[in-house]
Coordinates of C-alpha atoms and ligand atoms in Angstrom, one line a residue:
M1 CA -19.9 140.1 26.3
I2 CA -17.2 137.9 27.9
V3 CA -14.7 139.4 30.3
L4 CA -11.7 137.8 32.0
G5 CA -11.0 139.5 35.3
V6 CA -7.8 139.2 37.5
E7 CA -7.3 140.1 41.1
S8 CA -3.8 140.2 42.8
S9 CA -3.9 143.2 45.2
C10 CA -2.9 141.3 48.4
D11 CA -2.5 137.6 49.2
E12 CA -5.3 136.1 47.0
T13 CA -4.6 135.3 43.3
S14 CA -7.8 135.0 41.4
V15 CA -9.0 134.8 37.8
A16 CA -12.7 134.9 36.8
V17 CA -14.8 134.9 33.7
A18 CA -18.0 136.9 33.4
R19 CA -20.4 136.4 30.6
D20 CA -23.5 138.6 30.3
G21 CA -23.9 139.1 34.0
V22 CA -23.1 135.5 34.9
I23 CA -19.9 134.5 36.6
R24 CA -19.0 131.4 34.7
A25 CA -15.8 130.7 36.6
N26 CA -14.0 132.1 39.7
A27 CA -10.7 130.4 40.4
V28 CA -8.9 131.5 43.6
A29 CA -5.5 130.5 45.0
S30 CA -5.2 131.6 48.6
Q31 CA -1.8 132.2 50.1
V32 CA -2.8 132.0 53.7
A33 CA -0.7 128.9 54.3
L34 CA 2.3 130.6 52.7
H35 CA 2.3 133.6 55.0
A36 CA 1.2 131.8 58.2
E37 CA 4.7 131.2 59.5
Y38 CA 5.5 134.9 59.3
G39 CA 2.3 136.0 61.0
G40 CA 1.3 138.4 58.2
V41 CA 1.5 138.9 54.5
V42 CA 5.1 139.1 53.1
P43 CA 4.9 141.3 50.0
E44 CA 7.8 139.6 48.1
L45 CA 6.4 136.1 48.7
A46 CA 2.9 137.3 47.7
S47 CA 4.1 138.7 44.3
R48 CA 6.2 135.6 43.6
A49 CA 3.1 133.4 44.3
H50 CA 0.9 135.6 42.0
L51 CA 3.5 135.2 39.3
K52 CA 3.5 131.4 39.7
N53 CA -0.3 131.0 40.0
L54 CA -1.7 133.4 37.4
L55 CA -1.3 131.4 34.2
P56 CA -2.5 128.0 35.7
L57 CA -5.5 129.9 37.3
A58 CA -6.3 131.6 34.0
R59 CA -6.3 128.2 32.2
L60 CA -8.5 126.8 34.9
A61 CA -11.0 129.6 34.8
L62 CA -11.2 129.5 31.0
R63 CA -11.7 125.7 31.1
D64 CA -14.4 126.0 33.9
A65 CA -16.2 128.7 31.9
G66 CA -16.0 126.7 28.6
V67 CA -14.4 129.7 26.9
T68 CA -11.3 130.0 24.6
P69 CA -9.0 133.0 24.8
A70 CA -10.0 134.0 21.3
E71 CA -13.7 134.3 22.5
L72 CA -12.9 136.8 25.2
D73 CA -14.1 140.4 24.4
A74 CA -12.1 142.1 27.1
F75 CA -9.7 141.7 30.0
A76 CA -9.8 143.6 33.3
A77 CA -7.6 143.6 36.4
T78 CA -7.2 145.3 39.8
R79 CA -5.0 148.4 39.3
G80 CA -5.1 149.5 43.0
P81 CA -5.0 150.0 45.9
G82 CA -2.9 147.2 47.3
L83 CA 0.6 145.8 47.7
P84 CA 2.8 147.5 45.0
S85 CA 4.6 144.4 43.7
A86 CA 1.5 142.1 44.0
L87 CA -0.6 144.6 42.0
R88 CA 2.1 145.1 39.3
V89 CA 2.3 141.3 38.7
G90 CA -1.5 141.0 38.1
W91 CA -2.0 144.2 36.2
R92 CA 1.0 143.6 33.8
F93 CA 0.1 139.9 33.3
T94 CA -3.4 141.0 32.3
Q95 CA -2.2 143.8 30.0
A96 CA 0.2 141.4 28.3
A97 CA -2.4 138.8 27.7
A98 CA -4.9 141.4 26.3
F99 CA -2.2 143.0 24.1
A100 CA -1.1 139.6 22.7
L101 CA -4.7 138.7 21.8
G102 CA -5.5 142.2 20.5
K103 CA -8.3 142.8 23.1
P104 CA -9.0 145.8 25.3
C105 CA -7.9 145.9 29.0
L106 CA -9.7 147.8 31.7
A107 CA -8.2 148.9 35.0
V108 CA -10.5 148.3 38.0
H109 CA -10.5 149.9 41.4
H110 CA -10.3 147.2 44.1
H111 CA -12.8 149.0 46.4
E112 CA -15.2 149.7 43.7
A113 CA -15.2 146.0 42.8
H114 CA -16.0 145.2 46.5
L115 CA -19.1 147.4 46.1
Y116 CA -20.3 145.0 43.4
S117 CA -19.8 141.7 45.3
P118 CA -23.0 141.8 47.4
W119 CA -25.0 141.9 44.2
L120 CA -23.5 138.6 42.9
V121 CA -25.5 135.7 44.2
P122 CA -24.7 131.9 44.2
A123 CA -26.6 130.2 41.4
G124 CA -27.2 126.5 40.9
D125 CA -25.6 125.8 37.6
V126 CA -22.9 128.5 37.6
P127 CA -20.8 129.9 40.5
F128 CA -22.6 133.3 40.7
R129 CA -25.2 135.4 38.9
A130 CA -25.4 139.2 39.0
D131 CA -28.7 140.4 40.5
W132 CA -28.5 143.9 39.1
D133 CA -32.4 144.2 38.9
A134 CA -32.4 144.1 42.7
F135 CA -30.0 147.0 43.0
Q136 CA -30.9 149.7 45.6
P137 CA -29.2 152.8 46.7
N138 CA -27.1 151.7 49.6
V139 CA -24.5 152.5 52.2
A140 CA -21.6 150.0 51.7
L141 CA -19.3 148.7 54.4
I142 CA -16.0 147.4 53.1
V143 CA -14.1 145.6 55.9
S144 CA -11.0 143.5 55.5
G145 CA -7.5 143.1 56.7
G146 CA -6.3 146.0 54.6
H147 CA -9.3 148.4 54.6
T148 CA -12.3 149.7 56.5
L149 CA -14.5 152.0 54.4
L150 CA -18.0 153.4 54.5
V151 CA -19.3 154.3 51.1
D152 CA -22.5 156.0 49.9
V153 CA -23.7 154.4 46.7
P154 CA -26.7 156.5 45.5
E155 CA -26.9 154.6 42.2
E156 CA -25.0 151.9 40.4
G157 CA -21.6 153.3 39.1
R158 CA -21.7 156.3 41.5
H159 CA -20.1 156.4 44.9
R160 CA -18.9 158.7 47.6
V161 CA -16.5 157.8 50.4
L162 CA -18.1 158.7 53.7
G163 CA -15.4 157.6 56.1
G164 CA -12.7 155.1 56.7
T165 CA -10.3 154.0 59.4
V166 CA -7.8 156.6 60.7
D167 CA -5.4 153.9 61.8
D168 CA -5.8 150.0 61.7
A169 CA -8.4 148.3 59.5
A170 CA -11.0 146.2 61.3
G171 CA -9.5 142.9 60.1
E172 CA -6.1 144.1 61.2
C173 CA -7.5 144.8 64.6
F174 CA -9.0 141.2 64.7
D175 CA -5.6 139.8 63.6
K176 CA -3.4 141.8 65.9
T177 CA -5.5 141.3 69.0
A178 CA -5.7 137.6 68.1
K179 CA -1.9 137.5 68.0
L180 CA -1.7 139.1 71.4
I181 CA -4.1 136.5 72.7
G182 CA -1.8 133.8 71.2
L183 CA -4.2 132.6 68.4
P184 CA -2.8 131.2 65.1
Y185 CA -2.7 133.4 61.9
P186 CA -4.9 134.7 60.5
G187 CA -6.4 135.4 63.9
G188 CA -9.8 136.8 62.8
P189 CA -11.6 133.5 62.1
A190 CA -10.0 131.9 65.2
L191 CA -11.1 134.7 67.5
D192 CA -14.6 134.6 66.0
E193 CA -14.8 130.9 66.7
L194 CA -13.9 131.2 70.3
A195 CA -16.1 134.3 70.8
E196 CA -19.2 132.3 69.8
E197 CA -19.1 130.5 73.3
G198 CA -18.1 133.6 75.3
D199 CA -19.8 136.5 77.2
P200 CA -19.4 139.7 75.2
A201 CA -20.0 141.8 78.3
A202 CA -17.3 140.2 80.4
F203 CA -14.6 142.7 79.6
P204 CA -15.5 146.4 79.0
F205 CA -13.3 147.3 76.0
P206 CA -13.7 150.8 74.5
R207 CA -15.9 151.5 71.5
P208 CA -13.7 153.9 69.6
L209 CA -15.4 156.9 67.8
L210 CA -18.8 155.2 68.3
R211 CA -20.6 158.5 69.3
D212 CA -18.5 160.8 67.1
P213 CA -20.8 162.5 64.5
H214 CA -18.5 161.6 61.5
D215 CA -18.2 158.2 59.6
D216 CA -14.6 157.5 60.5
F217 CA -13.3 154.5 62.5
S218 CA -10.3 153.9 64.8
F219 CA -9.2 150.5 66.0
S220 CA -5.6 151.0 67.3
G221 CA -6.7 152.1 70.8
L222 CA -8.7 148.9 71.2
K223 CA -5.6 146.8 70.4
T224 CA -3.6 148.9 73.0
S225 CA -6.2 148.3 75.6
V226 CA -6.1 144.5 74.9
R227 CA -2.3 144.7 75.3
Y228 CA -2.5 146.5 78.6
R229 CA -5.2 144.2 80.0
L230 CA -3.0 141.2 79.2
R231 CA 0.1 142.8 80.6
D232 CA -1.6 143.7 83.9
H233 CA -3.3 140.3 84.3
P234 CA -0.7 137.7 83.4
G235 CA -2.2 134.2 83.1
L236 CA -5.7 135.6 82.6
L237 CA -6.3 133.6 79.5
D238 CA -5.1 130.3 80.9
D239 CA -8.7 129.7 82.0
P240 CA -10.6 128.5 78.9
R241 CA -13.8 130.3 80.0
A242 CA -11.9 133.6 80.4
L243 CA -10.3 133.1 77.0
R244 CA -13.7 132.7 75.3
D245 CA -15.1 135.7 77.2
F246 CA -12.1 137.8 76.3
C247 CA -12.5 136.9 72.6
A248 CA -16.3 137.6 72.7
S249 CA -15.6 141.0 74.4
V250 CA -13.0 142.1 71.8
R251 CA -15.3 141.0 69.0
A252 CA -18.3 142.8 70.4
A253 CA -16.3 146.1 70.7
I254 CA -15.3 145.9 67.0
I255 CA -18.6 144.8 65.6
E256 CA -20.7 147.2 67.7
V257 CA -18.9 150.2 66.2
L258 CA -19.1 148.8 62.6
V259 CA -22.8 148.0 62.8
A260 CA -23.8 151.2 64.6
K261 CA -22.0 153.6 62.3
T262 CA -23.1 151.8 59.1
V263 CA -26.7 151.8 60.0
R264 CA -26.5 155.4 61.3
A265 CA -25.1 156.5 57.9
A266 CA -27.7 154.7 55.9
T267 CA -30.5 156.2 58.0
R268 CA -29.0 159.7 57.9
L269 CA -28.7 159.6 54.1
G270 CA -32.1 158.0 53.6
R271 CA -30.7 155.0 51.8
P272 CA -33.0 151.9 51.9
C273 CA -30.2 149.3 51.9
V274 CA -26.9 148.4 53.5
T275 CA -24.3 146.2 51.9
A276 CA -21.1 144.6 53.2
S277 CA -18.1 142.9 51.7
G278 CA -14.5 142.2 52.6
G279 CA -13.0 139.3 54.7
V280 CA -14.5 140.5 58.0
T281 CA -18.0 140.1 56.5
C282 CA -17.4 136.4 57.3
N283 CA -17.6 137.3 61.0
R284 CA -20.6 135.6 62.5
A285 CA -21.4 138.4 64.9
L286 CA -21.2 141.0 62.2
R287 CA -23.6 139.0 60.0
R288 CA -26.1 138.5 62.9
D289 CA -25.9 142.0 64.4
L290 CA -26.0 143.9 61.1
A291 CA -29.0 141.8 60.1
A292 CA -30.8 142.6 63.4
A293 CA -29.9 146.3 63.2
C294 CA -31.1 146.6 59.6
R295 CA -34.4 144.8 60.6
E296 CA -34.9 147.3 63.4
H297 CA -34.4 150.3 61.2
G298 CA -36.3 148.9 58.2
L299 CA -33.3 148.6 56.0
A300 CA -32.6 145.9 53.4
L301 CA -29.3 144.1 53.8
R302 CA -27.1 142.5 51.2
L303 CA -24.1 140.7 52.5
A304 CA -21.5 139.4 50.0
A305 CA -21.5 135.6 49.8
P306 CA -18.7 134.2 52.0
A307 CA -16.7 133.1 48.9
L308 CA -17.0 136.7 47.5
S309 CA -16.3 138.4 50.9
T310 CA -12.6 137.8 50.6
D311 CA -10.7 139.0 47.6
N312 CA -11.8 137.5 44.3
A313 CA -11.8 138.2 40.6
A314 CA -15.5 137.6 40.2
M315 CA -16.2 141.1 41.4
V316 CA -13.5 142.5 39.1
A317 CA -14.9 140.8 36.0
A318 CA -18.5 141.7 37.0
L319 CA -17.7 145.4 37.5
A320 CA -15.6 145.6 34.3
E321 CA -18.4 144.1 32.2
R322 CA -20.9 146.7 33.6
Q323 CA -18.4 149.5 32.9
L324 CA -17.7 148.3 29.4
R325 CA -21.4 148.1 28.7
R326 CA -21.8 151.7 29.9
G327 CA -19.1 152.7 27.3
A328 CA -16.0 152.8 29.4
A329 CA -12.8 153.3 27.3
P330 CA -10.1 150.7 27.5
T331 CA -7.2 151.7 29.8
P332 CA -4.1 152.9 27.8
W333 CA -1.3 150.4 27.7
E334 CA 1.2 152.8 29.4
V335 CA -0.9 153.1 32.5
E336 CA 0.8 151.5 35.6
S337 CA -0.7 149.9 38.6
L338 CA -1.5 152.4 41.4
P339 CA -0.9 151.0 45.0
S340 CA -2.3 154.2 46.7
W341 CA -5.3 154.7 44.4
S342 CA -8.1 156.2 46.6
L343 CA -11.7 155.5 45.8
A344 CA -12.3 159.2 46.4
D345 CA -9.8 160.1 43.6
E346 CA -11.9 160.3 40.4
T347 CA -9.1 162.0 38.5
A348 CA -7.1 158.8 38.4
R349 CA -9.7 157.0 36.4
Ligands
LIG1 O1 -10.7 140.5 52.3 P1 -9.6 139.7 52.9 O2 -9.5 138.3 52.5 O3 -8.2 140.3 52.6 C1 -7.8 141.6 52.7 O4 -7.4 142.0 53.8 O5 -7.8 142.3 51.7 O6 -9.8 139.8 54.4 C2 -9.0 139.2 55.4 C3 -9.3 139.7 56.7 C4 -8.3 139.2 57.8 O7 -8.0 140.3 58.6 C5 -9.1 138.1 58.5 O8 -8.7 137.9 59.9 C6 -10.5 138.7 58.5 O9 -10.6 139.2 57.1 N1 -11.5 137.7 58.7 C7 -12.3 137.7 59.8 C8 -13.1 136.5 59.7 N2 -12.8 135.9 58.5 C9 -11.8 136.6 57.9 N3 -12.3 138.5 60.8 C10 -13.2 138.3 61.8 N4 -14.0 137.2 61.8 C11 -14.0 136.3 60.8 N5 -14.8 135.2 60.8
LIG2 ZN1 -10.3 143.5 49.4

């Protein structure tokens, strides 16, 4: 089965081709440079860029995969959640292409696709290969600029949301604190870089909801405490040593909560494995500390490959192929994109 997948929920345009569990192509056009001067994603600019990029990316993905449009068995695209206009562009583009070619089109949930990316592994001759045989029941951490979710995945195709952020997403917290510190957009990677050389214990930032018994997260208080610390100590970060220590301390506060709550949920539920995906999975401290915590608790760990941690269509095509093989019905043509689609809402499927 050959499936062409499309992702356009935020600021990444991506088209991928999956064939029998193998990702033959995964073309991505990042809009980071486009939004940099505004210090955040501008929805109207994002959807215009999706509109401009989709057709060339689809051509590129088909060429890389060595597949013609007529050979495709199905199309799939992210229906939600995400930026309304950005989603609409990708979803309608994909529906139109499928309709014109007389192929089925499947709506995919962005977070469910994230659950699949840790099971796609880089392969020598093709970009990625699905490792479904290795699948284990897991607790999945999805962490990006737009979402922070903890999901129980007892078996492939089944999932239950355990918790999420009650305010800012983890990536948003990285980006907003980085902005307060004066780092360039997007701040997460820049803060991570500086933190590598700093002392994580130098500044005692709060660990929000760390000891609370539920699986929710909160990051806006941490951002406020960074703001107050900088207001009360002007010039603090002029010293390069203090700047690195500050970054390391902010990073430690975010990562400690993510790691502790993820491992605690997996242990509590008796799941043998933890997975992680989303842009923040690129964070070096998260990768190291989650690995160490999983080792300590006897849990297996599957981190999405860095190229599949950020938004991509490979995970969309991979999920759609699995769903179609399990007999999923094509999505009716009149179905619209759904910006507020919650992973917990099974009725919207
Ligand atoms: O998944 P993604 O590309 O887009 C969505 O938000 O959907 O994630 C981007 C987020 C940004 O907030 C970015 O700052 C963060 O991931 N990020 C990082 C790192 N790399 C990317 N945060 C901390 N450390 C990193 N190394
Ligand atoms: Zn995402």
